[in-house]
């Protein structure tokens, strides 16, 4: 049994400590907003926060997470109204949407430590998140928009 | 029942009206759709059984079963907009769900429900409008009878029929029952453009909020009671069959349930995805040898190049005497180009969930081809086709990839073997290895130029594998008699440019890797060949590349307007900012015209694409914001592929298996994209694909302007150029 603190709740999963957090979230806790895209920390679709830091859950063993705070897209804001989520809707960012949980989690970590990111800051913070649909121009605009309103 | 009143006659007739005139007799005589509203309001939105096409509930809500998959282009919202507009109901009262394969939702003449060829709006727009106009006409007629007035004294708005003279109005919901017994007009009055109030203006997409909070349900996310998780391990060599595997090699992994043999690999079944994935990775497995297991990229390239020099070819265009033009030319410009295999790499890998209960099968698949899913599941499960229900959840990118349904066949095989519902997903590694790629292609182009520098003839010979041969082999070998309309797409099937004499021919190359429709299909390579070559002709004749294209398009006012607008938006006539250079390109694909101007700087081997100005004339526009999004996405897709992407072969298999070796463009390299939409009112064109082809030549032409270096092989990375 592994104890995890996910979105502010204590959760217990019966799984191998080597299981990546991604699969514990998706299969055992039913939090399917976090996505599998590559499994090798190349695409960012699986990004969550661990103690506030953007983390690729496909490369994070659940056995290493005792006492750590895990936040997924479902827990970013209780009503899904984080400033970035609002900006994402206002800018009509997602296309297929499959990458967008990871994009938003990476952007949220950026804004948490940098309230007015420059384009270069955005490029650096978001470099690990692929969008195959090519929503990058709108992602950039939405991050600036959320930052301006914060 | 969910309380929604079924309006069988109205709906069935309205649906039948969607059958396209091109349909073969058998399709036209198909029975009207059976309306089973039972599971219509499934909590997952898209994941719900709906066989009705259009329904009006007592509360006035309209539910429309869309014939296409929502893959991120916003097509479902556009369909809702068309319904709201033509039916005169508020947009917020229209719900769009993914339809079931049934006659009204099938594309003709093939009589299949699928999403491809940028058909979402260009094929369906007029048909949805007509059905809604018929429904509105019947509602008005029912109101006329109820109010005892003439139908032409009534008007419709906001889901009500109003008789202004007596200040009376009736909501649609109260008229549906009577309307459903009325005959539908064969030629209903469809709103002219001037009366349209919903379409043509940007509307927010209905699918977006759920895509910002993790609640959108994709194929990967399906979870059923007692469901097992399976992960495939497939042969990386196309056509290599399973020889054997050692179950004991993964027995130490906790949670493994079974290993099921597939044609070209195995499915490792477990109690969770990770155990299945570890098992798939670690299992000892052997594949049978194949004749092409030593194929590599050098050999493939040799076949392509040989195909340019000789061998049989189809020749869909042979206008005038090209040979005479070439032999009589003051100058002949000639160049050879080559492009690699490309993977679709949608963010969501292939997957399907299958539940077999007795002789009934339910399939959840992020698919572009519902009918082939049903066909494959029925065949493997051994049940009648009509016993299969297809649920189409949200789809993590399509791009043509999901017209292929092998994964449904595999998931059904597993579900049958283990007697449990199962979700089968492919690893990213198998997704790359078995993507059914955009074919590698080569082409040689020759242009005849007279003493005044005028183009008097142009010949292109292309060589590559046949997409149609793998996609629809029976059609290719039968009615098409070996002609592949995708092979020379966007140049043999359009007549925009006037080259004088013109010849286009294609030699089919055979190779084991499967090739497939990849966003913009043949246009993806043909536009690169032609538009790069026109730049070479411009350079050889010392003409401005834009001016040369104007000359060749002189008789085509619509194309000129697109080209001129792009030149204007891209600032062609003014000097670019210091260090920047421009390239231009044009395409006519799927009834839309697109021109692009790329603004690029080159420092050493570093290429920076600063801005791409895109102009599209797609005729009619439903949701301009979706058109803009598609143009932005298309530019980034096109830039990613031309700069970075390519599958190379070694030992018969792809050398690229994940995003570390098959890079996708990232945000820091994404240019600004300036989009202009021309509303010409012409026939509605496609939007998802036509924005892709001009990117590669526009950028390469800009690189030439910057450096004098002509890029004739892609991707740029293979030429030592970094984006
Ligand atoms: S799935 Fe973790 S980075 Fe791609
Ligand atoms: S929206 Fe489709 S991958 Fe980003």
JSON list of C-alpha atoms in Angstrom, two decimals, chain B residues 147-296:
[
{"chain": "B", "resi": 147, "resn": "UNK", "atom": "CA", "xyz": [-53.11, 28.98, -35.70]},
{"chain": "B", "resi": 148, "resn": "UNK", "atom": "CA", "xyz": [-55.35, 28.86, -38.76]},
{"chain": "B", "resi": 149, "resn": "UNK", "atom": "CA", "xyz": [-53.18, 31.21, -40.79]},
{"chain": "B", "resi": 150, "resn": "UNK", "atom": "CA", "xyz": [-51.19, 30.92, -43.99]},
{"chain": "B", "resi": 151, "resn": "UNK", "atom": "CA", "xyz": [-47.67, 29.58, -43.62]},
{"chain": "B", "resi": 152, "resn": "UNK", "atom": "CA", "xyz": [-46.18, 32.55, -45.42]},
{"chain": "B", "resi": 153, "resn": "UNK", "atom": "CA", "xyz": [-47.49, 34.92, -42.74]},
{"chain": "B", "resi": 154, "resn": "UNK", "atom": "CA", "xyz": [-45.33, 33.20, -40.15]},
{"chain": "B", "resi": 155, "resn": "UNK", "atom": "CA", "xyz": [-41.73, 33.75, -39.14]},
{"chain": "B", "resi": 156, "resn": "UNK", "atom": "CA", "xyz": [-39.30, 31.75, -37.06]},
{"chain": "B", "resi": 157, "resn": "UNK", "atom": "CA", "xyz": [-36.78, 32.84, -34.45]},
{"chain": "B", "resi": 158, "resn": "UNK", "atom": "CA", "xyz": [-35.37, 31.63, -31.15]},
{"chain": "B", "resi": 159, "resn": "UNK", "atom": "CA", "xyz": [-37.06, 28.25, -31.37]},
{"chain": "B", "resi": 160, "resn": "UNK", "atom": "CA", "xyz": [-40.55, 29.65, -31.94]},
{"chain": "B", "resi": 161, "resn": "UNK", "atom": "CA", "xyz": [-42.90, 30.21, -34.82]},
{"chain": "B", "resi": 162, "resn": "UNK", "atom": "CA", "xyz": [-44.51, 33.64, -34.66]},
{"chain": "B", "resi": 163, "resn": "UNK", "atom": "CA", "xyz": [-47.57, 35.17, -36.27]},
{"chain": "B", "resi": 164, "resn": "UNK", "atom": "CA", "xyz": [-46.75, 38.85, -35.97]},
{"chain": "B", "resi": 165, "resn": "UNK", "atom": "CA", "xyz": [-50.14, 40.10, -37.17]},
{"chain": "B", "resi": 166, "resn": "UNK", "atom": "CA", "xyz": [-51.99, 38.47, -34.28]},
{"chain": "B", "resi": 167, "resn": "UNK", "atom": "CA", "xyz": [-49.06, 38.63, -31.88]},
{"chain": "B", "resi": 168, "resn": "UNK", "atom": "CA", "xyz": [-49.16, 34.89, -31.28]},
{"chain": "B", "resi": 169, "resn": "UNK", "atom": "CA", "xyz": [-46.25, 32.50, -31.15]},
{"chain": "B", "resi": 170, "resn": "UNK", "atom": "CA", "xyz": [-45.72, 28.78, -30.52]},
{"chain": "B", "resi": 171, "resn": "UNK", "atom": "CA", "xyz": [-42.53, 27.10, -29.33]},
{"chain": "B", "resi": 172, "resn": "UNK", "atom": "CA", "xyz": [-41.13, 24.41, -31.62]},
{"chain": "B", "resi": 173, "resn": "UNK", "atom": "CA", "xyz": [-41.44, 21.81, -28.91]},
{"chain": "B", "resi": 174, "resn": "UNK", "atom": "CA", "xyz": [-45.24, 22.09, -29.09]},
{"chain": "B", "resi": 175, "resn": "UNK", "atom": "CA", "xyz": [-45.19, 21.66, -32.85]},
{"chain": "B", "resi": 176, "resn": "UNK", "atom": "CA", "xyz": [-42.86, 18.75, -33.28]},
{"chain": "B", "resi": 177, "resn": "UNK", "atom": "CA", "xyz": [-45.49, 16.06, -33.00]},
{"chain": "B", "resi": 178, "resn": "UNK", "atom": "CA", "xyz": [-47.73, 17.59, -35.65]},
{"chain": "B", "resi": 179, "resn": "UNK", "atom": "CA", "xyz": [-44.76, 18.48, -37.83]},
{"chain": "B", "resi": 180, "resn": "UNK", "atom": "CA", "xyz": [-43.54, 14.92, -37.74]},
{"chain": "B", "resi": 181, "resn": "UNK", "atom": "CA", "xyz": [-46.65, 13.83, -39.61]},
{"chain": "B", "resi": 182, "resn": "UNK", "atom": "CA", "xyz": [-46.20, 16.35, -42.43]},
{"chain": "B", "resi": 183, "resn": "UNK", "atom": "CA", "xyz": [-44.38, 15.63, -45.65]},
{"chain": "B", "resi": 184, "resn": "UNK", "atom": "CA", "xyz": [-41.03, 17.38, -45.98]},
{"chain": "B", "resi": 185, "resn": "UNK", "atom": "CA", "xyz": [-40.38, 19.76, -48.83]},
{"chain": "B", "resi": 186, "resn": "UNK", "atom": "CA", "xyz": [-38.13, 18.34, -51.52]},
{"chain": "B", "resi": 187, "resn": "UNK", "atom": "CA", "xyz": [-36.67, 21.78, -52.15]},
{"chain": "B", "resi": 188, "resn": "UNK", "atom": "CA", "xyz": [-36.97, 23.61, -48.86]},
{"chain": "B", "resi": 189, "resn": "UNK", "atom": "CA", "xyz": [-36.15, 27.29, -48.68]},
{"chain": "B", "resi": 190, "resn": "UNK", "atom": "CA", "xyz": [-32.58, 27.49, -47.44]},
{"chain": "B", "resi": 191, "resn": "UNK", "atom": "CA", "xyz": [-31.49, 30.80, -45.94]},
{"chain": "B", "resi": 192, "resn": "UNK", "atom": "CA", "xyz": [-29.40, 32.91, -48.27]},
{"chain": "B", "resi": 193, "resn": "UNK", "atom": "CA", "xyz": [-26.15, 34.22, -46.82]},
{"chain": "B", "resi": 194, "resn": "UNK", "atom": "CA", "xyz": [-27.68, 37.59, -45.96]},
{"chain": "B", "resi": 195, "resn": "UNK", "atom": "CA", "xyz": [-30.18, 36.00, -43.58]},
{"chain": "B", "resi": 196, "resn": "UNK", "atom": "CA", "xyz": [-27.68, 33.91, -41.65]},
{"chain": "B", "resi": 197, "resn": "UNK", "atom": "CA", "xyz": [-27.26, 35.15, -38.12]},
{"chain": "B", "resi": 198, "resn": "UNK", "atom": "CA", "xyz": [-25.19, 32.48, -36.42]},
{"chain": "B", "resi": 199, "resn": "UNK", "atom": "CA", "xyz": [-22.77, 31.16, -39.02]},
{"chain": "B", "resi": 200, "resn": "UNK", "atom": "CA", "xyz": [-20.04, 33.42, -40.28]},
{"chain": "B", "resi": 201, "resn": "UNK", "atom": "CA", "xyz": [-19.37, 34.93, -36.82]},
{"chain": "B", "resi": 202, "resn": "UNK", "atom": "CA", "xyz": [-16.93, 33.55, -34.30]},
{"chain": "B", "resi": 203, "resn": "UNK", "atom": "CA", "xyz": [-18.55, 31.33, -31.69]},
{"chain": "B", "resi": 204, "resn": "UNK", "atom": "CA", "xyz": [-16.84, 29.67, -28.72]},
{"chain": "B", "resi": 205, "resn": "UNK", "atom": "CA", "xyz": [-16.32, 25.95, -29.14]},
{"chain": "B", "resi": 206, "resn": "UNK", "atom": "CA", "xyz": [-18.49, 23.67, -27.05]},
{"chain": "B", "resi": 207, "resn": "UNK", "atom": "CA", "xyz": [-15.72, 21.14, -26.43]},
{"chain": "B", "resi": 208, "resn": "UNK", "atom": "CA", "xyz": [-13.17, 23.59, -25.02]},
{"chain": "B", "resi": 209, "resn": "UNK", "atom": "CA", "xyz": [-14.13, 24.02, -21.35]},
{"chain": "B", "resi": 210, "resn": "UNK", "atom": "CA", "xyz": [-13.86, 20.26, -20.70]},
{"chain": "B", "resi": 211, "resn": "UNK", "atom": "CA", "xyz": [-10.44, 20.33, -22.35]},
{"chain": "B", "resi": 212, "resn": "UNK", "atom": "CA", "xyz": [-9.13, 22.77, -19.75]},
{"chain": "B", "resi": 213, "resn": "UNK", "atom": "CA", "xyz": [-10.10, 20.91, -16.58]},
{"chain": "B", "resi": 214, "resn": "UNK", "atom": "CA", "xyz": [-9.34, 17.28, -17.30]},
{"chain": "B", "resi": 215, "resn": "UNK", "atom": "CA", "xyz": [-12.96, 16.23, -17.70]},
{"chain": "B", "resi": 216, "resn": "UNK", "atom": "CA", "xyz": [-12.96, 15.59, -21.45]},
{"chain": "B", "resi": 217, "resn": "UNK", "atom": "CA", "xyz": [-13.03, 11.84, -22.00]},
{"chain": "B", "resi": 218, "resn": "UNK", "atom": "CA", "xyz": [-10.76, 10.47, -24.73]},
{"chain": "B", "resi": 219, "resn": "UNK", "atom": "CA", "xyz": [-10.37, 6.91, -25.89]},
{"chain": "B", "resi": 220, "resn": "UNK", "atom": "CA", "xyz": [-7.45, 6.47, -23.50]},
{"chain": "B", "resi": 221, "resn": "UNK", "atom": "CA", "xyz": [-9.71, 7.50, -20.62]},
{"chain": "B", "resi": 222, "resn": "UNK", "atom": "CA", "xyz": [-12.51, 4.95, -21.02]},
{"chain": "B", "resi": 223, "resn": "UNK", "atom": "CA", "xyz": [-12.99, 2.90, -17.86]},
{"chain": "B", "resi": 224, "resn": "UNK", "atom": "CA", "xyz": [-15.58, 0.15, -17.59]},
{"chain": "B", "resi": 225, "resn": "UNK", "atom": "CA", "xyz": [-16.45, -2.09, -14.63]},
{"chain": "B", "resi": 226, "resn": "UNK", "atom": "CA", "xyz": [-14.19, -5.16, -14.55]},
{"chain": "B", "resi": 227, "resn": "UNK", "atom": "CA", "xyz": [-12.15, -3.79, -17.44]},
{"chain": "B", "resi": 228, "resn": "UNK", "atom": "CA", "xyz": [-8.70, -5.21, -18.12]},
{"chain": "B", "resi": 229, "resn": "UNK", "atom": "CA", "xyz": [-5.87, -3.11, -19.50]},
{"chain": "B", "resi": 230, "resn": "UNK", "atom": "CA", "xyz": [-3.89, -4.29, -22.49]},
{"chain": "B", "resi": 231, "resn": "UNK", "atom": "CA", "xyz": [-0.83, -2.90, -24.20]},
{"chain": "B", "resi": 232, "resn": "UNK", "atom": "CA", "xyz": [0.33, -4.12, -27.58]},
{"chain": "B", "resi": 233, "resn": "UNK", "atom": "CA", "xyz": [3.83, -5.11, -28.59]},
{"chain": "B", "resi": 234, "resn": "UNK", "atom": "CA", "xyz": [4.01, -5.17, -32.35]},
{"chain": "B", "resi": 235, "resn": "UNK", "atom": "CA", "xyz": [6.61, -6.01, -34.90]},
{"chain": "B", "resi": 236, "resn": "UNK", "atom": "CA", "xyz": [8.54, -2.93, -35.93]},
{"chain": "B", "resi": 237, "resn": "UNK", "atom": "CA", "xyz": [8.87, -4.41, -39.42]},
{"chain": "B", "resi": 238, "resn": "UNK", "atom": "CA", "xyz": [5.80, -4.00, -41.59]},
{"chain": "B", "resi": 239, "resn": "UNK", "atom": "CA", "xyz": [4.27, -7.31, -42.54]},
{"chain": "B", "resi": 240, "resn": "UNK", "atom": "CA", "xyz": [6.30, -9.39, -40.08]},
{"chain": "B", "resi": 241, "resn": "UNK", "atom": "CA", "xyz": [4.05, -11.89, -38.34]},
{"chain": "B", "resi": 242, "resn": "UNK", "atom": "CA", "xyz": [4.29, -13.21, -34.84]},
{"chain": "B", "resi": 243, "resn": "UNK", "atom": "CA", "xyz": [6.47, -16.28, -34.60]},
{"chain": "B", "resi": 244, "resn": "UNK", "atom": "CA", "xyz": [6.26, -16.90, -30.85]},
{"chain": "B", "resi": 245, "resn": "UNK", "atom": "CA", "xyz": [6.61, -15.43, -27.39]},
{"chain": "B", "resi": 246, "resn": "UNK", "atom": "CA", "xyz": [7.62, -16.54, -23.93]},
{"chain": "B", "resi": 247, "resn": "UNK", "atom": "CA", "xyz": [4.92, -15.91, -21.39]},
{"chain": "B", "resi": 248, "resn": "UNK", "atom": "CA", "xyz": [7.23, -16.85, -18.54]},
{"chain": "B", "resi": 249, "resn": "UNK", "atom": "CA", "xyz": [9.55, -13.96, -19.40]},
{"chain": "B", "resi": 250, "resn": "UNK", "atom": "CA", "xyz": [7.11, -11.56, -17.73]},
{"chain": "B", "resi": 251, "resn": "UNK", "atom": "CA", "xyz": [5.57, -13.75, -15.07]},
{"chain": "B", "resi": 252, "resn": "UNK", "atom": "CA", "xyz": [7.37, -11.79, -12.35]},
{"chain": "B", "resi": 253, "resn": "UNK", "atom": "CA", "xyz": [5.44, -8.62, -13.13]},
{"chain": "B", "resi": 254, "resn": "UNK", "atom": "CA", "xyz": [2.64, -8.09, -10.66]},
{"chain": "B", "resi": 255, "resn": "UNK", "atom": "CA", "xyz": [-0.82, -7.83, -12.18]},
{"chain": "B", "resi": 256, "resn": "UNK", "atom": "CA", "xyz": [-0.31, -9.62, -15.50]},
{"chain": "B", "resi": 257, "resn": "UNK", "atom": "CA", "xyz": [-3.46, -11.48, -16.55]},
{"chain": "B", "resi": 258, "resn": "UNK", "atom": "CA", "xyz": [-2.68, -12.95, -19.93]},
{"chain": "B", "resi": 259, "resn": "UNK", "atom": "CA", "xyz": [-0.80, -12.58, -23.18]},
{"chain": "B", "resi": 260, "resn": "UNK", "atom": "CA", "xyz": [-2.91, -12.73, -26.32]},
{"chain": "B", "resi": 261, "resn": "UNK", "atom": "CA", "xyz": [-1.38, -13.44, -29.71]},
{"chain": "B", "resi": 262, "resn": "UNK", "atom": "CA", "xyz": [-2.10, -10.95, -32.48]},
{"chain": "B", "resi": 263, "resn": "UNK", "atom": "CA", "xyz": [-1.27, -11.22, -36.16]},
{"chain": "B", "resi": 264, "resn": "UNK", "atom": "CA", "xyz": [1.84, -9.06, -35.90]},
{"chain": "B", "resi": 265, "resn": "UNK", "atom": "CA", "xyz": [2.57, -9.14, -32.19]},
{"chain": "B", "resi": 266, "resn": "UNK", "atom": "CA", "xyz": [0.97, -9.69, -28.82]},
{"chain": "B", "resi": 267, "resn": "UNK", "atom": "CA", "xyz": [-1.24, -7.89, -26.38]},
{"chain": "B", "resi": 268, "resn": "UNK", "atom": "CA", "xyz": [-0.13, -8.10, -22.78]},
{"chain": "B", "resi": 269, "resn": "UNK", "atom": "CA", "xyz": [-3.20, -7.95, -20.56]},
{"chain": "B", "resi": 270, "resn": "UNK", "atom": "CA", "xyz": [-2.99, -6.79, -16.96]},
{"chain": "B", "resi": 271, "resn": "UNK", "atom": "CA", "xyz": [-4.90, -5.23, -14.10]},
{"chain": "B", "resi": 272, "resn": "UNK", "atom": "CA", "xyz": [-3.44, -1.81, -14.89]},
{"chain": "B", "resi": 273, "resn": "UNK", "atom": "CA", "xyz": [-1.80, -0.04, -17.80]},
{"chain": "B", "resi": 274, "resn": "UNK", "atom": "CA", "xyz": [1.64, 0.06, -16.28]},
{"chain": "B", "resi": 275, "resn": "UNK", "atom": "CA", "xyz": [1.92, -3.66, -15.68]},
{"chain": "B", "resi": 276, "resn": "UNK", "atom": "CA", "xyz": [0.71, -4.26, -19.22]},
{"chain": "B", "resi": 277, "resn": "UNK", "atom": "CA", "xyz": [3.21, -1.74, -20.59]},
{"chain": "B", "resi": 278, "resn": "UNK", "atom": "CA", "xyz": [6.10, -3.22, -18.65]},
{"chain": "B", "resi": 279, "resn": "UNK", "atom": "CA", "xyz": [5.07, -6.64, -19.82]},
{"chain": "B", "resi": 280, "resn": "UNK", "atom": "CA", "xyz": [4.88, -5.49, -23.43]},
{"chain": "B", "resi": 281, "resn": "UNK", "atom": "CA", "xyz": [8.30, -3.94, -23.13]},
{"chain": "B", "resi": 282, "resn": "UNK", "atom": "CA", "xyz": [9.96, -6.90, -21.48]},
{"chain": "B", "resi": 283, "resn": "UNK", "atom": "CA", "xyz": [8.33, -9.91, -23.08]},
{"chain": "B", "resi": 284, "resn": "UNK", "atom": "CA", "xyz": [10.55, -12.20, -25.13]},
{"chain": "B", "resi": 285, "resn": "UNK", "atom": "CA", "xyz": [9.02, -12.22, -28.57]},
{"chain": "B", "resi": 286, "resn": "UNK", "atom": "CA", "xyz": [10.00, -13.43, -32.04]},
{"chain": "B", "resi": 287, "resn": "UNK", "atom": "CA", "xyz": [8.70, -12.39, -35.42]},
{"chain": "B", "resi": 288, "resn": "UNK", "atom": "CA", "xyz": [8.81, -14.29, -38.69]},
{"chain": "B", "resi": 289, "resn": "UNK", "atom": "CA", "xyz": [11.20, -13.12, -41.36]},
{"chain": "B", "resi": 290, "resn": "UNK", "atom": "CA", "xyz": [9.84, -11.03, -44.21]},
{"chain": "B", "resi": 291, "resn": "UNK", "atom": "CA", "xyz": [11.25, -10.37, -47.67]},
{"chain": "B", "resi": 292, "resn": "UNK", "atom": "CA", "xyz": [11.86, -6.71, -46.82]},
{"chain": "B", "resi": 293, "resn": "UNK", "atom": "CA", "xyz": [13.41, -7.04, -43.40]},
{"chain": "B", "resi": 294, "resn": "UNK", "atom": "CA", "xyz": [16.64, -5.53, -44.64]},
{"chain": "B", "resi": 295, "resn": "UNK", "atom": "CA", "xyz": [15.07, -2.51, -46.31]},
{"chain": "B", "resi": 296, "resn": "UNK", "atom": "CA", "xyz": [16.80, 0.74, -45.43]}
]
